Every structure is written in C-alpha cells, then in structure tokens.
C-alpha atoms as a printed R data frame, in Angstrom:
    type eleno elety resid chain resno       x       y       z
1   ATOM     1    CA   UNK     A     1 201.713 136.564  82.626
2   ATOM     2    CA   UNK     A     2 199.059 136.063  79.938
3   ATOM     3    CA   UNK     A     3 196.668 138.969  79.526
4   ATOM     4    CA   UNK     A     4 193.943 137.335  77.415
5   ATOM     5    CA   UNK     A     5 191.097 137.588  79.906
6   ATOM     6    CA   UNK     A     6 187.549 137.279  78.541
7   ATOM     7    CA   UNK     A     7 184.714 139.779  78.292
8   ATOM     8    CA   UNK     A     8 182.025 138.304  80.550
9   ATOM     9    CA   UNK     A     9 179.298 140.925  80.156
10  ATOM    10    CA   UNK     A    10 177.350 142.314  83.136
11  ATOM    11    CA   UNK     A    11 177.500 140.673  86.546
12  ATOM    12    CA   UNK     A    12 176.562 140.899  90.215
13  ATOM    13    CA   UNK     A    13 178.408 140.345  93.440
14  ATOM    14    CA   UNK     A    14 177.324 136.994  94.879
15  ATOM    15    CA   UNK     A    15 175.774 137.591  98.329
16  ATOM    16    CA   UNK     A    16 174.115 135.027 100.592
17  ATOM    17    CA   UNK     A    17 170.931 137.134 100.716
18  ATOM    18    CA   UNK     A    18 170.234 136.042  97.125
19  ATOM    19    CA   UNK     A    19 171.488 132.432  97.001
20  ATOM    20    CA   UNK     A    20 168.051 130.805  96.868
21  ATOM    21    CA   UNK     A    21 166.626 133.261  94.346
22  ATOM    22    CA   UNK     A    22 169.557 132.758  92.008
23  ATOM    23    CA   UNK     A    23 169.100 128.987  91.996
24  ATOM    24    CA   UNK     A    24 165.313 129.173  91.762
25  ATOM    25    CA   UNK     A    25 165.054 131.915  89.144
26  ATOM    26    CA   UNK     A    26 168.221 131.504  87.041
27  ATOM    27    CA   UNK     A    27 168.224 135.284  86.508
28  ATOM    28    CA   UNK     A    28 169.644 137.005  83.438
29  ATOM    29    CA   UNK     A    29 172.991 137.730  85.057
30  ATOM    30    CA   UNK     A    30 176.046 137.069  82.914
31  ATOM    31    CA   UNK     A    31 178.422 136.251  85.765
32  ATOM    32    CA   UNK     A    32 178.992 136.531  89.508
33  ATOM    33    CA   UNK     A    33 181.884 137.865  91.568
34  ATOM    34    CA   UNK     A    34 182.509 136.046  94.850
35  ATOM    35    CA   UNK     A    35 184.279 137.400  97.928
36  ATOM    36    CA   UNK     A    36 187.101 134.883  98.171
37  ATOM    37    CA   UNK     A    37 187.365 134.867 101.963
38  ATOM    38    CA   UNK     A    38 183.730 133.760 102.342
39  ATOM    39    CA   UNK     A    39 184.558 130.394 100.792
40  ATOM    40    CA   UNK     A    40 187.930 129.432 102.259
41  ATOM    41    CA   UNK     A    41 186.320 126.546 104.117
42  ATOM    42    CA   UNK     A    42 186.236 122.772 103.768
43  ATOM    43    CA   UNK     A    43 182.478 122.529 103.433
44  ATOM    44    CA   UNK     A    44 179.190 123.974 104.601
45  ATOM    45    CA   UNK     A    45 176.288 125.981 103.244
46  ATOM    46    CA   UNK     A    46 178.280 128.784 101.583
47  ATOM    47    CA   UNK     A    47 180.468 126.410  99.605
48  ATOM    48    CA   UNK     A    48 177.451 124.297  98.630
49  ATOM    49    CA   UNK     A    49 175.753 127.332  97.084
50  ATOM    50    CA   UNK     A    50 178.954 128.507  95.426
51  ATOM    51    CA   UNK     A    51 179.478 125.142  93.758
52  ATOM    52    CA   UNK     A    52 175.869 125.076  92.560
53  ATOM    53    CA   UNK     A    53 175.995 128.624  91.163
54  ATOM    54    CA   UNK     A    54 179.449 128.156  89.607
55  ATOM    55    CA   UNK     A    55 178.020 125.211  87.633
56  ATOM    56    CA   UNK     A    56 175.540 127.593  85.970
57  ATOM    57    CA   UNK     A    57 177.416 130.894  85.687
58  ATOM    58    CA   UNK     A    58 180.975 132.113  85.105
59  ATOM    59    CA   UNK     A    59 182.522 133.415  88.315
60  ATOM    60    CA   UNK     A    60 185.495 135.531  89.333
61  ATOM    61    CA   UNK     A    61 187.174 135.686  92.737
62  ATOM    62    CA   UNK     A    62 187.578 139.006  94.553
63  ATOM    63    CA   UNK     A    63 189.659 139.094  97.743
64  ATOM    64    CA   UNK     A    64 189.878 141.625 100.555
65  ATOM    65    CA   UNK     A    65 192.761 140.254 102.648
66  ATOM    66    CA   UNK     A    66 195.810 140.028 100.407
67  ATOM    67    CA   UNK     A    67 197.337 143.282 101.679
68  ATOM    68    CA   UNK     A    68 199.536 143.472  98.601
69  ATOM    69    CA   UNK     A    69 201.071 146.766  99.721
70  ATOM    70    CA   UNK     A    70 201.733 145.839 103.337
71  ATOM    71    CA   UNK     A    71 205.189 145.771 104.949
72  ATOM    72    CA   UNK     A    72 204.770 142.248 106.319
73  ATOM    73    CA   UNK     A    73 205.554 139.025 104.467
74  ATOM    74    CA   UNK     A    74 202.790 137.718 102.252
75  ATOM    75    CA   UNK     A    75 200.564 135.159 103.974
76  ATOM    76    CA   UNK     A    76 201.506 131.989 102.109
77  ATOM    77    CA   UNK     A    77 198.869 129.879 103.876
78  ATOM    78    CA   UNK     A    78 196.206 132.332 102.724
79  ATOM    79    CA   UNK     A    79 197.544 132.236  99.158
80  ATOM    80    CA   UNK     A    80 197.489 128.430  99.252
81  ATOM    81    CA   UNK     A    81 193.803 128.564 100.193
82  ATOM    82    CA   UNK     A    82 193.101 131.066  97.418
83  ATOM    83    CA   UNK     A    83 194.811 128.795  94.916
84  ATOM    84    CA   UNK     A    84 192.829 125.772  96.121
85  ATOM    85    CA   UNK     A    85 189.542 127.649  95.790
86  ATOM    86    CA   UNK     A    86 190.526 128.823  92.313
87  ATOM    87    CA   UNK     A    87 191.288 125.255  91.291
88  ATOM    88    CA   UNK     A    88 187.886 124.219  92.610
89  ATOM    89    CA   UNK     A    89 185.675 126.816  90.895
90  ATOM    90    CA   UNK     A    90 187.929 127.839  87.966
91  ATOM    91    CA   UNK     A    91 187.307 131.601  88.069
92  ATOM    92    CA   UNK     A    92 187.875 133.700  84.983
93  ATOM    93    CA   UNK     A    93 190.364 135.677  87.094
94  ATOM    94    CA   UNK     A    94 191.392 136.467  90.665
95  ATOM    95    CA   UNK     A    95 191.395 140.013  92.015
96  ATOM    96    CA   UNK     A    96 192.128 141.960  95.179
97  ATOM    97    CA   UNK     A    97 192.813 145.589  96.123
98  ATOM    98    CA   UNK     A    98 195.812 147.872  95.729
99  ATOM    99    CA   UNK     A    99 196.114 148.667  99.410
100 ATOM   100    CA   UNK     A   100 197.394 147.397 102.727
101 ATOM   101    CA   UNK     A   101 195.047 145.828 105.233
102 ATOM   102    CA   UNK     A   102 197.155 144.039 107.831
103 ATOM   103    CA   UNK     A   103 199.252 145.257 110.738
104 ATOM   104    CA   UNK     A   104 201.662 142.658 112.080
105 ATOM   105    CA   UNK     A   105 199.498 139.524 112.459
106 ATOM   106    CA   UNK     A   106 196.133 141.279 112.597
107 ATOM   107    CA   UNK     A   107 193.712 142.030 109.783
108 ATOM   108    CA   UNK     A   108 192.490 145.624 110.081
109 ATOM   109    CA   UNK     A   109 189.306 144.957 108.056
110 ATOM   110    CA   UNK     A   110 189.856 148.086 106.022
111 ATOM   111    CA   UNK     A   111 191.408 148.836 102.642
112 ATOM   112    CA   UNK     A   112 194.041 151.460 103.365
113 ATOM   113    CA   UNK     A   113 195.759 153.472 100.615
114 ATOM   114    CA   UNK     A   114 199.459 153.307  99.861
115 ATOM   115    CA   UNK     A   115 202.015 156.076  99.542
116 ATOM   116    CA   UNK     A   116 202.610 156.537  95.830
117 ATOM   117    CA   UNK     A   117 206.391 156.536  95.891
118 ATOM   118    CA   UNK     A   118 209.089 154.747  93.925
119 ATOM   119    CA   UNK     A   119 209.949 152.648  96.968
120 ATOM   120    CA   UNK     A   120 206.323 151.590  97.336
121 ATOM   121    CA   UNK     A   121 206.040 150.865  93.619
122 ATOM   122    CA   UNK     A   122 208.937 148.410  93.538
123 ATOM   123    CA   UNK     A   123 207.809 146.836  96.808
124 ATOM   124    CA   UNK     A   124 204.319 146.159  95.459
125 ATOM   125    CA   UNK     A   125 205.510 145.060  92.007
126 ATOM   126    CA   UNK     A   126 207.746 142.409  93.537
127 ATOM   127    CA   UNK     A   127 204.913 141.101  95.690
128 ATOM   128    CA   UNK     A   128 202.525 141.005  92.724
129 ATOM   129    CA   UNK     A   129 204.998 138.879  90.788
130 ATOM   130    CA   UNK     A   130 205.306 136.551  93.792
131 ATOM   131    CA   UNK     A   131 201.518 136.166  94.055
132 ATOM   132    CA   UNK     A   132 201.180 135.508  90.331
133 ATOM   133    CA   UNK     A   133 203.908 132.861  90.501
134 ATOM   134    CA   UNK     A   134 202.070 131.106  93.334
135 ATOM   135    CA   UNK     A   135 198.602 131.297  91.797
136 ATOM   136    CA   UNK     A   136 199.825 130.703  88.253
137 ATOM   137    CA   UNK     A   137 197.265 133.295  87.202
138 ATOM   138    CA   UNK     A   138 197.379 137.023  86.485
139 ATOM   139    CA   UNK     A   139 196.449 139.127  89.505
140 ATOM   140    CA   UNK     A   140 193.854 141.844  88.951
141 ATOM   141    CA   UNK     A   141 194.121 144.823  91.336
142 ATOM   142    CA   UNK     A   142 191.421 147.353  92.189
143 ATOM   143    CA   UNK     A   143 191.848 151.043  92.975
144 ATOM   144    CA   UNK     A   144 190.393 151.804  96.425
145 ATOM   145    CA   UNK     A   145 188.471 154.821  97.662
146 ATOM   146    CA   UNK     A   146 190.630 157.088  99.797
147 ATOM   147    CA   UNK     A   147 190.171 159.906 102.275
148 ATOM   148    CA   UNK     A   148 193.772 160.882 103.057
149 ATOM   149    CA   UNK     A   149 196.938 161.206 100.991
150 ATOM   150    CA   UNK     A   150 200.555 160.603 101.948
151 ATOM   151    CA   UNK     A   151 202.764 163.689 102.089
152 ATOM   152    CA   UNK     A   152 205.530 161.614 100.516
153 ATOM   153    CA   UNK     A   153 203.612 160.907  97.273
154 ATOM   154    CA   UNK     A   154 205.804 161.097  94.176
155 ATOM   155    CA   UNK     A   155 203.155 159.942  91.678
156 ATOM   156    CA   UNK     A   156 199.473 160.456  91.123
157 ATOM   157    CA   UNK     A   157 197.416 157.330  91.708
158 ATOM   158    CA   UNK     A   158 196.921 156.771  87.980
159 ATOM   159    CA   UNK     A   159 200.645 157.151  87.320
160 ATOM   160    CA   UNK     A   160 201.306 154.578  90.035
161 ATOM   161    CA   UNK     A   161 198.789 152.135  88.519
162 ATOM   162    CA   UNK     A   162 200.341 152.568  85.069
163 ATOM   163    CA   UNK     A   163 203.813 151.879  86.363
164 ATOM   164    CA   UNK     A   164 202.680 148.913  88.447
165 ATOM   165    CA   UNK     A   165 200.934 147.252  85.507
166 ATOM   166    CA   UNK     A   166 204.057 147.744  83.396
167 ATOM   167    CA   UNK     A   167 206.484 146.422  86.033
168 ATOM   168    CA   UNK     A   168 204.481 143.469  87.308
169 ATOM   169    CA   UNK     A   169 202.215 142.396  84.457
170 ATOM   170    CA   UNK     A   170 199.170 142.695  86.715
171 ATOM   171    CA   UNK     A   171 195.759 143.645  85.368
172 ATOM   172    CA   UNK     A   172 193.507 146.414  86.695
173 ATOM   173    CA   UNK     A   173 190.019 146.370  88.168
174 ATOM   174    CA   UNK     A   174 188.787 149.897  87.615
175 ATOM   175    CA   UNK     A   175 186.180 150.824  90.222
176 ATOM   176    CA   UNK     A   176 184.445 153.800  88.633
177 ATOM   177    CA   UNK     A   177 182.667 154.697  91.869
178 ATOM   178    CA   UNK     A   178 185.949 154.640  93.799
179 ATOM   179    CA   UNK     A   179 187.502 157.025  91.287
180 ATOM   180    CA   UNK     A   180 184.556 159.379  91.706
181 ATOM   181    CA   UNK     A   181 184.723 159.187  95.521
182 ATOM   182    CA   UNK     A   182 188.480 159.795  95.659
183 ATOM   183    CA   UNK     A   183 188.253 162.595  93.089
184 ATOM   184    CA   UNK     A   184 185.655 164.385  95.190
185 ATOM   185    CA   UNK     A   185 187.630 163.871  98.393
186 ATOM   186    CA   UNK     A   186 191.003 164.973  96.982
187 ATOM   187    CA   UNK     A   187 189.932 167.526  94.385
188 ATOM   188    CA   UNK     A   188 191.271 165.917  91.214
189 ATOM   189    CA   UNK     A   189 189.413 165.284  87.967
190 ATOM   190    CA   UNK     A   190 187.929 161.763  87.770
191 ATOM   191    CA   UNK     A   191 188.149 161.599  83.984
192 ATOM   192    CA   UNK     A   192 191.841 162.559  84.064
193 ATOM   193    CA   UNK     A   193 192.386 159.517  86.287
194 ATOM   194    CA   UNK     A   194 190.561 157.118  83.973
195 ATOM   195    CA   UNK     A   195 191.788 158.356  80.595
196 ATOM   196    CA   UNK     A   196 195.400 158.081  81.755
197 ATOM   197    CA   UNK     A   197 195.165 154.397  82.663
198 ATOM   198    CA   UNK     A   198 196.449 151.798  80.168
199 ATOM   199    CA   UNK     A   199 193.253 150.533  78.463
200 ATOM   200    CA   UNK     A   200 194.797 147.176  77.604
201 ATOM   201    CA   UNK     A   201 195.307 146.443  81.305
202 ATOM   202    CA   UNK     A   202 191.721 147.098  82.436
203 ATOM   203    CA   UNK     A   203 189.986 143.729  82.780
204 ATOM   204    CA   UNK     A   204 186.997 144.577  84.982
205 ATOM   205    CA   UNK     A   205 184.856 147.517  86.054
206 ATOM   206    CA   UNK     A   206 182.989 148.012  89.326
207 ATOM   207    CA   UNK     A   207 179.877 150.129  89.826
208 ATOM   208    CA   UNK     A   208 178.504 150.907  93.290
209 ATOM   209    CA   UNK     A   209 176.841 153.530  95.443
210 ATOM   210    CA   UNK     A   210 178.144 155.866  98.132
211 ATOM   211    CA   UNK     A   211 177.069 158.457 100.673
212 ATOM   212    CA   UNK     A   212 177.579 162.109  99.739
213 ATOM   213    CA   UNK     A   213 178.075 164.458 102.689
214 ATOM   214    CA   UNK     A   214 178.804 167.491 100.542
215 ATOM   215    CA   UNK     A   215 182.342 168.248 101.712
216 ATOM   216    CA   UNK     A   216 183.361 164.606 101.434
217 ATOM   217    CA   UNK     A   217 182.071 161.307 100.040
218 ATOM   218    CA   UNK     A   218 182.127 157.885 101.741
219 ATOM   219    CA   UNK     A   219 182.253 154.655  99.754
220 ATOM   220    CA   UNK     A   220 179.531 152.502 101.331
221 ATOM   221    CA   UNK     A   221 178.233 150.172  98.581
222 ATOM   222    CA   UNK     A   222 174.791 150.415 100.152
223 ATOM   223    CA   UNK     A   223 172.998 152.743  97.727
224 ATOM   224    CA   UNK     A   224 172.155 152.658  94.025
225 ATOM   225    CA   UNK     A   225 174.698 154.043  91.568
226 ATOM   226    CA   UNK     A   226 174.321 157.823  91.271
227 ATOM   227    CA   UNK     A   227 173.958 159.769  88.019
228 ATOM   228    CA   UNK     A   228 177.522 161.212  87.938
229 ATOM   229    CA   UNK     A   229 178.967 157.694  88.292
230 ATOM   230    CA   UNK     A   230 176.689 156.387  85.528
231 ATOM   231    CA   UNK     A   231 177.926 159.215  83.301
232 ATOM   232    CA   UNK     A   232 181.559 158.457  84.145
233 ATOM   233    CA   UNK     A   233 180.930 154.772  83.427
234 ATOM   234    CA   UNK     A   234 179.579 155.544  79.959
235 ATOM   235    CA   UNK     A   235 182.493 157.854  79.244
236 ATOM   236    CA   UNK     A   236 184.842 155.055  80.305
237 ATOM   237    CA   UNK     A   237 183.304 152.505  77.926
238 ATOM   238    CA   UNK     A   238 183.336 154.986  75.056
239 ATOM   239    CA   UNK     A   239 187.063 155.367  75.703
240 ATOM   240    CA   UNK     A   240 188.200 151.772  76.305
241 ATOM   241    CA   UNK     A   241 185.527 149.575  74.735
242 ATOM   242    CA   UNK     A   242 183.760 146.532  76.258
243 ATOM   243    CA   UNK     A   243 184.992 145.519  79.720
244 ATOM   244    CA   UNK     A   244 183.335 143.052  82.094
245 ATOM   245    CA   UNK     A   245 181.182 145.164  84.411
246 ATOM   246    CA   UNK     A   246 180.034 144.305  87.925
247 ATOM   247    CA   UNK     A   247 177.352 145.928  90.056
248 ATOM   248    CA   UNK     A   248 178.335 145.767  93.748
249 ATOM   249    CA   UNK     A   249 176.032 145.891  96.757
250 ATOM   250    CA   UNK     A   250 177.348 145.116 100.255
251 ATOM   251    CA   UNK     A   251 174.664 146.421 102.611
252 ATOM   252    CA   UNK     A   252 171.044 147.643 102.696
253 ATOM   253    CA   UNK     A   253 170.241 144.884 100.233
254 ATOM   254    CA   UNK     A   254 167.186 145.680  98.106
255 ATOM   255    CA   UNK     A   255 164.684 143.109  96.818
256 ATOM   256    CA   UNK     A   256 166.421 141.004  94.205
257 ATOM   257    CA   UNK     A   257 164.295 142.336  91.348
258 ATOM   258    CA   UNK     A   258 165.450 145.899  92.131
259 ATOM   259    CA   UNK     A   259 169.084 144.823  91.920
260 ATOM   260    CA   UNK     A   260 168.382 143.106  88.607
261 ATOM   261    CA   UNK     A   261 166.721 146.289  87.343
262 ATOM   262    CA   UNK     A   262 169.850 148.269  88.231
263 ATOM   263    CA   UNK     A   263 171.987 145.696  86.442
264 ATOM   264    CA   UNK     A   264 169.735 146.082  83.383
265 ATOM   265    CA   UNK     A   265 170.379 149.820  83.545
266 ATOM   266    CA   UNK     A   266 174.134 149.146  83.475
267 ATOM   267    CA   UNK     A   267 173.608 146.882  80.479
268 ATOM   268    CA   UNK     A   268 171.505 149.474  78.616
269 ATOM   269    CA   UNK     A   269 173.849 152.387  79.346
270 ATOM   270    CA   UNK     A   270 176.820 150.228  78.458
271 ATOM   271    CA   UNK     A   271 175.284 149.238  75.128
272 ATOM   272    CA   UNK     A   272 174.569 152.900  74.323
273 ATOM   273    CA   UNK     A   273 178.131 153.910  75.139
274 ATOM   274    CA   UNK     A   274 179.595 151.123  73.036
275 ATOM   275    CA   UNK     A   275 177.326 152.021  70.136
276 ATOM   276    CA   UNK     A   276 178.580 155.616  70.247
277 ATOM   277    CA   UNK     A   277 182.145 154.298  70.346
278 ATOM   278    CA   UNK     A   278 181.481 152.195  67.249
279 ATOM   279    CA   UNK     A   279 180.072 155.200  65.382
280 ATOM   280    CA   UNK     A   280 183.221 157.184  66.098
281 ATOM   281    CA   UNK     A   281 185.606 154.387  65.149
C-alpha cells in the first residue's frame, strides 16, 4: 500500500451542531474529519451538508464499526458502503480503531482493547490487508483508550502497533489523549509509548479532553484538552515533525468560536514545537 499521505494542517471533527456555521462562516479550519457511519445513507440532511462542506474543505473518514480485531468475519456489506462513501467524497484517507466492537451480529457501541499477543497480531494484520484490498486505500488505525489489560499480553501496545504497521502496511492515527489516558490507567510512561512508534507510519494525530478521577481517567471527548496532553502533543511534534492534527469534541459542545479558539491553540503550540524541531535539526 502507498504511504504518501498528505499533511493537511489543523482540523476539526465534523459534527451536526456546527453544520450551518461552517457553511455560513467558512471558518479557518484546514480540514474536517467525518464519522463514517453518520453518512452511510442514500440521501438526507446529513449527506447534503457533507457534500457541501467536502466541496470547500479536505475531509478524512473516521469509522467506529470496523471491529478490525474481532473474531467474527469482516462485514463486507459495511465495507462496500465505506468504499462507496469514499468514492463520493474522496477523503485524504480512511481510518478506524485498533479494537473490537462487535459480538456475533451485534454492535457493542464501544471500542474494546485487544490482547497484545502473536496470535492477535497475525489475526489483525490479515484483516487489515483484506480491508485495504477492498477499499484500495491504506487503512489508518487509531490507538484506543483502555481501562483493563489482558493477562495473556505478550507485547506492549506500542510494540504491537509497530509490528502491525510492519506486517500489514497500515498507517497509524496517534491519539495523544488516548495515550495519556491509558498511561495513567495502566501506570506506563506516555512518552515511552510515543517515542517507540514508527514515525513514518503516523499519518494523523488526535487531541481531545477527558475526565480525571484521580485514581483513573476516562476518555470522554467532552472537555477541552488539558495541559499535560498539550505538553505531550508538543513533545510528539518535536520528535516526528508535522502531522495532520485533529481536535475532537463529541459531547458538551461549546459555542463554535470557543472550539475555533482551541484549534488556534493547537496551531500555535504546533508551530512552536515545529520551530524548536527545526532549530535542533
């Protein structure tokens, strides 16, 4: 699979709460990420707005239902719909999550972590290759937040991601907030996770907020990005260079101007980090 995916700049998740403002204001957003499943329809309001916004801005597709690590057969009808949507809006890339999310025929509506074993690795790698063959596009996979670990783990999560990228040719969506959440919950060092990923495979970054309960952290995407995640984000860019960055918000939606202000903060901190990287080059 080709790995020449573009640097898009700084983007937002496309949410229906902001459709009208995006079309009316043409805000200074470099690109939008769409939740694929929201647009797997033949028509209607959502698809109308997506078409209109995709005419003005680059977009990428981000799915939540692939269940790439599940034990069941891949849903070929679902993949056909994903391919049709991709042909319609021509996203820069298509992503989903490194997880399982389906039991038998039922979607569990959660992103559940995998056991990091050799058996799991080869199972997922084979399914990634199958998905890429169907879509005729590289698949970009995101690390999820986790709250439990499998006793059978043979790899760390970052070792698993390294091996998967090597075996399957997939790309990685590095969610900096998810790394921070999982690191807090499991007691590992977040920077160790990030600096041991293959930089050439990282095609997108996510930034988001969470709820901190002290003893554990819950990934909620309903708060602004916190200072430790901003710091980890800057450290990441200093290490790997420019990567398309997305600010996610999935609940407790603020006024649009506040979200744009937070995106500007990502842009400013990103520029500072990349300037420091250039000085050290």
